[in-house]
Coordinates of C-alpha atoms and ligand atoms in Angstrom, one line a residue:
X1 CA 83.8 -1.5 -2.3
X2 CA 83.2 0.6 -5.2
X3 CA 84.3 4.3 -5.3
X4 CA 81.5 5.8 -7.4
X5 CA 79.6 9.1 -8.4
X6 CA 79.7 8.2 -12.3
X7 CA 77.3 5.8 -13.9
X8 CA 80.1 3.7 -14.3
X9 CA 80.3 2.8 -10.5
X10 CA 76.4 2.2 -10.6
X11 CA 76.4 0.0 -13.3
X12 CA 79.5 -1.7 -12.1
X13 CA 77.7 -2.0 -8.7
X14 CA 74.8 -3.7 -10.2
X15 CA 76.8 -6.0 -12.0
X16 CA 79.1 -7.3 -9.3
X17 CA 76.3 -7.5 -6.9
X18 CA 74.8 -10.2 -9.0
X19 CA 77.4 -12.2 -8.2
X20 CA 76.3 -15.4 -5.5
X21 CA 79.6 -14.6 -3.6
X22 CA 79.5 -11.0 -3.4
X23 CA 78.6 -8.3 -1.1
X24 CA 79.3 -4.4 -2.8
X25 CA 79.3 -1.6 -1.1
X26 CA 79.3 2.0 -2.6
X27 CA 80.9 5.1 -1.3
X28 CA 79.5 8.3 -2.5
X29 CA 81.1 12.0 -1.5
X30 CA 77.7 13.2 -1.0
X31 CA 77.8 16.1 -2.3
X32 CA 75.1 15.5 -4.8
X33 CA 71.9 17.0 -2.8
X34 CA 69.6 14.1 -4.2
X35 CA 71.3 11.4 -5.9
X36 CA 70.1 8.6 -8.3
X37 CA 68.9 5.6 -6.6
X38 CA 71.7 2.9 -6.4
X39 CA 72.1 -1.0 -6.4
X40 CA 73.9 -1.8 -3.5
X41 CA 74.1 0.0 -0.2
X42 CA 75.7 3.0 0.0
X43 CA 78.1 4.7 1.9
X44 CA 78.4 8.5 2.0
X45 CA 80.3 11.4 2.9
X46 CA 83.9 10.7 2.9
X47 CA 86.4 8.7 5.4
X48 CA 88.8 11.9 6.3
X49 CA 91.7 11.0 4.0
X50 CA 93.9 8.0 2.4
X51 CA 94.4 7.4 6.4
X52 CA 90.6 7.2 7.2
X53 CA 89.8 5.4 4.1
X54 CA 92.4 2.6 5.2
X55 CA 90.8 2.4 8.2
X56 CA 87.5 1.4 7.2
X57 CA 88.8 -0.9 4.8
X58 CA 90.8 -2.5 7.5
X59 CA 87.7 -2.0 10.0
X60 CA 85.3 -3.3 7.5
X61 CA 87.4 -6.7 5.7
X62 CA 87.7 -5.3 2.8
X63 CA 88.8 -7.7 -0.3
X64 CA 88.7 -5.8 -3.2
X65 CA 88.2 -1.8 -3.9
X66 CA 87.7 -0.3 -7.0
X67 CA 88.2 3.4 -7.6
X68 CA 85.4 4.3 -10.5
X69 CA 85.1 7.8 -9.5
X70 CA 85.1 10.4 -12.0
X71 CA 88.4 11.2 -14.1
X72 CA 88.5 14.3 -12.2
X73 CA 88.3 13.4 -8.7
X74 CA 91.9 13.8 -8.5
X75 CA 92.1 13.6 -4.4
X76 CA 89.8 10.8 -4.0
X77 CA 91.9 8.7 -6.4
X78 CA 95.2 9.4 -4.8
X79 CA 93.6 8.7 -1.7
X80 CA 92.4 5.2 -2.8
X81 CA 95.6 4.1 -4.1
X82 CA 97.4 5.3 -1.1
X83 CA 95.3 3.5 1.0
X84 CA 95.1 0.7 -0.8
X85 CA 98.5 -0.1 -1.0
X86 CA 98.9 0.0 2.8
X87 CA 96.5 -1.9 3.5
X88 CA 97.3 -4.8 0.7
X89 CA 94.2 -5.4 -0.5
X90 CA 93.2 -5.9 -4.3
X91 CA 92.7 -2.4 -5.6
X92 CA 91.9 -1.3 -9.3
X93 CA 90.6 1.7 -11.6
X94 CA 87.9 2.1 -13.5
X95 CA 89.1 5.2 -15.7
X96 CA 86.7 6.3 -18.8
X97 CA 88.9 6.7 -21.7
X98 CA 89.4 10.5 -22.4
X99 CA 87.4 11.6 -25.9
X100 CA 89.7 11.8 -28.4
X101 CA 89.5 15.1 -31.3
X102 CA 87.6 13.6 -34.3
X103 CA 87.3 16.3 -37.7
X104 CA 85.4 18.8 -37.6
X105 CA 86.4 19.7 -33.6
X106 CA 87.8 22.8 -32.8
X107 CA 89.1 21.9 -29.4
X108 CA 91.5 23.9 -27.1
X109 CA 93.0 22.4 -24.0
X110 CA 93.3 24.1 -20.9
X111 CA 95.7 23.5 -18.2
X112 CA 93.1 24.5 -15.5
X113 CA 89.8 26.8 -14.9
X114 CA 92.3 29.8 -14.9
X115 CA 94.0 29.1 -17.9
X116 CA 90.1 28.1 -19.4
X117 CA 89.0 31.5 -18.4
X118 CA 92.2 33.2 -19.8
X119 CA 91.6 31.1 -23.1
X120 CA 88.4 33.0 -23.9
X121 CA 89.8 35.7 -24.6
X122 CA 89.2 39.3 -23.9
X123 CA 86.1 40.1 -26.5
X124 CA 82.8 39.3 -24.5
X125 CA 81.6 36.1 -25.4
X126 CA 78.3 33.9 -24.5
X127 CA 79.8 31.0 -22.8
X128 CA 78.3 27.3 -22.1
X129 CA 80.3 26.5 -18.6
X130 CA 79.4 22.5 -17.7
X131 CA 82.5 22.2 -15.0
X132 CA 80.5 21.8 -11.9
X133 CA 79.7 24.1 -9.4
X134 CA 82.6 24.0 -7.2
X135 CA 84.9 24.8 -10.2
X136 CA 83.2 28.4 -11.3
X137 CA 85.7 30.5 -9.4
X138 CA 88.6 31.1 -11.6
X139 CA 85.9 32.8 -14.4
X140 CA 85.3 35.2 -11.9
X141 CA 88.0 36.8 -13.7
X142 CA 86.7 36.8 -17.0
X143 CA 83.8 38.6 -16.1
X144 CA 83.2 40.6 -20.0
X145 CA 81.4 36.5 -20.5
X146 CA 77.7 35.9 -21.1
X147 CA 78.2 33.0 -19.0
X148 CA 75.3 29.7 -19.1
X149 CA 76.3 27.7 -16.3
X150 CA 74.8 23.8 -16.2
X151 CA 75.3 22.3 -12.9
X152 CA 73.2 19.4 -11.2
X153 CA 72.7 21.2 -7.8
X154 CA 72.0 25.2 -7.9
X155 CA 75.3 26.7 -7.9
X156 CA 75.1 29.2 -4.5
X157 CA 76.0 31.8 -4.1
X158 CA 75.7 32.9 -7.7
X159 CA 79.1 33.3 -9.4
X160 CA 79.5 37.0 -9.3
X161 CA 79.8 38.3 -12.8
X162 CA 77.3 40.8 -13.9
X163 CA 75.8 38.2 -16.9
X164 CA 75.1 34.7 -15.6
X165 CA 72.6 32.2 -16.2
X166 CA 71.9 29.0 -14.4
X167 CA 70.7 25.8 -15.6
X168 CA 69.9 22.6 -13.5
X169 CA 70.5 19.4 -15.2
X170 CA 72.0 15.9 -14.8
X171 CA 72.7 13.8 -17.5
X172 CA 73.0 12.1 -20.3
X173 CA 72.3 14.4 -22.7
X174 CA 71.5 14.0 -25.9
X175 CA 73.3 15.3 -29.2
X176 CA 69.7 16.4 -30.8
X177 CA 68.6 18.6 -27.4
X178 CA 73.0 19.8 -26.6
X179 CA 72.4 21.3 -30.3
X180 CA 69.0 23.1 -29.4
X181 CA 70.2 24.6 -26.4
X182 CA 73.1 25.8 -28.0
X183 CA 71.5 27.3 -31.3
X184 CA 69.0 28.5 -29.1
X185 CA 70.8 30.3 -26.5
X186 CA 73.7 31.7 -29.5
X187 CA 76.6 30.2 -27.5
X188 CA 79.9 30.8 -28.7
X189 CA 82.3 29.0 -26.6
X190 CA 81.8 25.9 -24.0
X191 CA 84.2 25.1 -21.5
X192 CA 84.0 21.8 -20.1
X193 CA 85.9 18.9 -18.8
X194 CA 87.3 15.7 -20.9
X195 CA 84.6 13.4 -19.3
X196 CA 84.9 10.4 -21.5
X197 CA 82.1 8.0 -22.2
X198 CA 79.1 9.2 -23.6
X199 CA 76.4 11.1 -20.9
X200 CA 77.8 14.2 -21.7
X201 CA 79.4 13.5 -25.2
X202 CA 76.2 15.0 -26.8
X203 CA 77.7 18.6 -26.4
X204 CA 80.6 17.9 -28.0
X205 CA 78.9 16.1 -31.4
X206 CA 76.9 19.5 -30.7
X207 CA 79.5 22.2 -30.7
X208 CA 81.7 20.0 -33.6
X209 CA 78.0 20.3 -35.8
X210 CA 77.8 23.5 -35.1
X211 CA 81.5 25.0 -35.8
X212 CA 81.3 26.0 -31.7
X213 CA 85.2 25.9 -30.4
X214 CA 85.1 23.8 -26.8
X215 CA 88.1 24.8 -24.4
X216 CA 89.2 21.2 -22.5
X217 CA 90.2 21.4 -19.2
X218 CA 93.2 18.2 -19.1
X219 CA 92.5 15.3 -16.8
X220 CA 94.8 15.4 -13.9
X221 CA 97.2 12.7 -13.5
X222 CA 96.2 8.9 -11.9
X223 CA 97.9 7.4 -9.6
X224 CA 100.0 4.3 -11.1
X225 CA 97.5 1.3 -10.5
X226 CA 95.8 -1.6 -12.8
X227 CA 93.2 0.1 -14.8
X228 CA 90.3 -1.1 -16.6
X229 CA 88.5 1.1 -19.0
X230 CA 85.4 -0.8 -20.0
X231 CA 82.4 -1.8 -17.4
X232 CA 83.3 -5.7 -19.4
X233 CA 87.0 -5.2 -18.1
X234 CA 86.4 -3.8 -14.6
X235 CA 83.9 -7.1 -14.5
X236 CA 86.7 -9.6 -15.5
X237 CA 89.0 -7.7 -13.2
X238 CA 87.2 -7.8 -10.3
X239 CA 86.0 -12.0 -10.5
X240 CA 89.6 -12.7 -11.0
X241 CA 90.9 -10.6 -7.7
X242 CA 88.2 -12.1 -5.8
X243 CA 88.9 -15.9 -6.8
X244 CA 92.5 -15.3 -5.5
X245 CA 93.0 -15.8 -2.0
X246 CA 93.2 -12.7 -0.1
X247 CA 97.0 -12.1 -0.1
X248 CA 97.4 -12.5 -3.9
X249 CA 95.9 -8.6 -3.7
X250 CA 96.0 -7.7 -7.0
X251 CA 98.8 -5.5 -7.8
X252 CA 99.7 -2.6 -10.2
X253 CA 102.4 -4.5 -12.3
X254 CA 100.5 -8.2 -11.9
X255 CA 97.5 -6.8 -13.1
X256 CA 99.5 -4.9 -16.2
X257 CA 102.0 -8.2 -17.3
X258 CA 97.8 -10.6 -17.7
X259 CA 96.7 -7.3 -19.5
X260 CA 93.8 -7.8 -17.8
Ligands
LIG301 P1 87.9 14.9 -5.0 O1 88.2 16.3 -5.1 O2 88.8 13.9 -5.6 O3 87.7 14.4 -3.5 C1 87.5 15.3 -2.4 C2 87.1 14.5 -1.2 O4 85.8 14.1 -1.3 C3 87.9 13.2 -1.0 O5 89.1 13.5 -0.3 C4 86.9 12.4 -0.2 O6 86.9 12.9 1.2 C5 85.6 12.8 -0.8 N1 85.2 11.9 -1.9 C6 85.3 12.0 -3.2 N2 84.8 11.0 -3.9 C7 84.3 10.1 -2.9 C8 83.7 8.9 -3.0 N3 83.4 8.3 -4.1 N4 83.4 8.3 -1.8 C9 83.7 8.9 -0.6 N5 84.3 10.1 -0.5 C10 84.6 10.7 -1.6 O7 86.4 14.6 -5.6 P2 85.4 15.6 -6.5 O8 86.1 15.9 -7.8 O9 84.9 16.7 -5.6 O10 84.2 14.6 -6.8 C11 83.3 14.2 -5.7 C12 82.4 13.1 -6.2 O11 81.7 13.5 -7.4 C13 83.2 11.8 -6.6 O12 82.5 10.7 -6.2 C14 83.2 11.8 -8.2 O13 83.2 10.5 -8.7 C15 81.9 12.6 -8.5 N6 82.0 13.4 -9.7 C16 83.0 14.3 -9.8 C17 83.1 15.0 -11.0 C18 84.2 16.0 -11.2 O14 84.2 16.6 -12.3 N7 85.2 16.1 -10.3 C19 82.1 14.9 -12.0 C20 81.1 13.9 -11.8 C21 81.0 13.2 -10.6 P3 87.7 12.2 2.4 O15 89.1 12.6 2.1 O16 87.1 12.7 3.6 O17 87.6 10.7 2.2

């Protein structure tokens, strides 16, 4: 079972599926009102908890589950590896590397949305916000923004500031277009998360052409588990836990002494 909402997950899916040997399923939260078509069959909605989540893997035999959700689906994660390891079965990451500063960026990190908000400063600015709808709240108290506010669903109820914008988009989005909607909407400022990978990289080669500082919300902090960070990795990972017989779970410091 793959934990997904990323195109990682998707991608992975479609890979592992095409194995003779293997049956994938993926779990979404469903929260996304019409998501992309996937591979494999899908499972959505949640499993109430690391508690529910071994459940089903116990329920449903289980072999191997890999967490690719996104890096900041900080519950979910915890969840997985929780439930993992009571359960024993093979268990594994599939983390994004974070984007790292390159020259020309004039990044900021921010601890969280508050400290984001706080980080803009007091003089009105026009703001690109591309944190995801449920994460708008804490610029509720920055309200002297010109907030443009990117979301795939329509964020509801508006976020109540007296200048806010809404735009509905799901990625990847390209450098070329990231830099058009920026000139063209004279931002000054984007807050947005360290997604990794490259969907939503084009906003970042955007803002560094265009001399645009971008305030970095950090990644929370993984569990400790085997990690892959490539689709190649997760691949290799993933045949090697299922040609072990089931008891040989993969674990944590296994995994990390084959480096695999
Ligand atoms: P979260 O805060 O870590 O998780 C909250 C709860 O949502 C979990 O306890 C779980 O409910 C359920 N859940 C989350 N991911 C799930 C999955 N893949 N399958 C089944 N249930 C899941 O998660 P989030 O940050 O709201 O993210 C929700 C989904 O959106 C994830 O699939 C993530 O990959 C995707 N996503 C998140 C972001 C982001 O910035 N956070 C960005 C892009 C995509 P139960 O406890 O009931 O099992």
């Amino acid at each position: 079972m793959i934990l997904g909402g990323t195109l990682e997950a998707r991608l992975l899916a479609a890979r592992l599926a095409a194995r003779p040997d293997t049956a994938v399923t993926l779990s979404l939260a469903g929260r996304t009102r019409r998501p992309v078509r996937q591979p494999v069959p899908v499972i959505s909605g949640g499993f109430g908890g690391a508690a529910g989540l071994e459940k089903h893997l116990r329920r449903t035999g289980t072999r191997l589950m890999i967490d690719a959700t996104h890096p900041y689906a900080a519950r979910m994660s915890a969840n997985a590896a929780a439930a993992a390891a009571a359960s024993g079965i093979g268990f594994f990451q599939l983390v994004r590397p974070a984007w790292q500063p390159v020259a020309g960026d004039r990044w900021q990190t921010a601890a969280d949305g508050a400290a984001a908000a706080a980080a803009l400063g007091a003089a009105p600015r026009r703001v690109f916000l591309t944190l995801g709808r449920q994460e708008l709240a804490p610029f509720l108290a920055a309200p002297q923004h010109r907030y443009l506010i990117r979301s795939v669903d329509p964020v509801e109820p508006p976020l109540a500031v007296p200048e806010a914008r809404y735009l509905l988009g799901r990625g990847p989005f390209d450098e070329a277009a990231e830099r058009a909607l920026l000139e063209g909407e004279g931002i000054e400022a984007i807050v947005a998360k360290n997604s990794g990978g490259t969907a939503s990289y084009g906003k970042i080669a955007a803002a560094r052409a265009l001399a645009i500082p971008v305030i970095l919300i950090d990644r929370p902090a993984l569990p400790d588990a085997a990690r892959a960070a490539s689709l190649e990795e997760a691949e290799a990972m993933a045949a090697h836990a299922l040609a072990s017989p089931p008891a040989a779970a993969l674990s944590a410091p296994a995994a990390a002494k084959r480096g695999v």
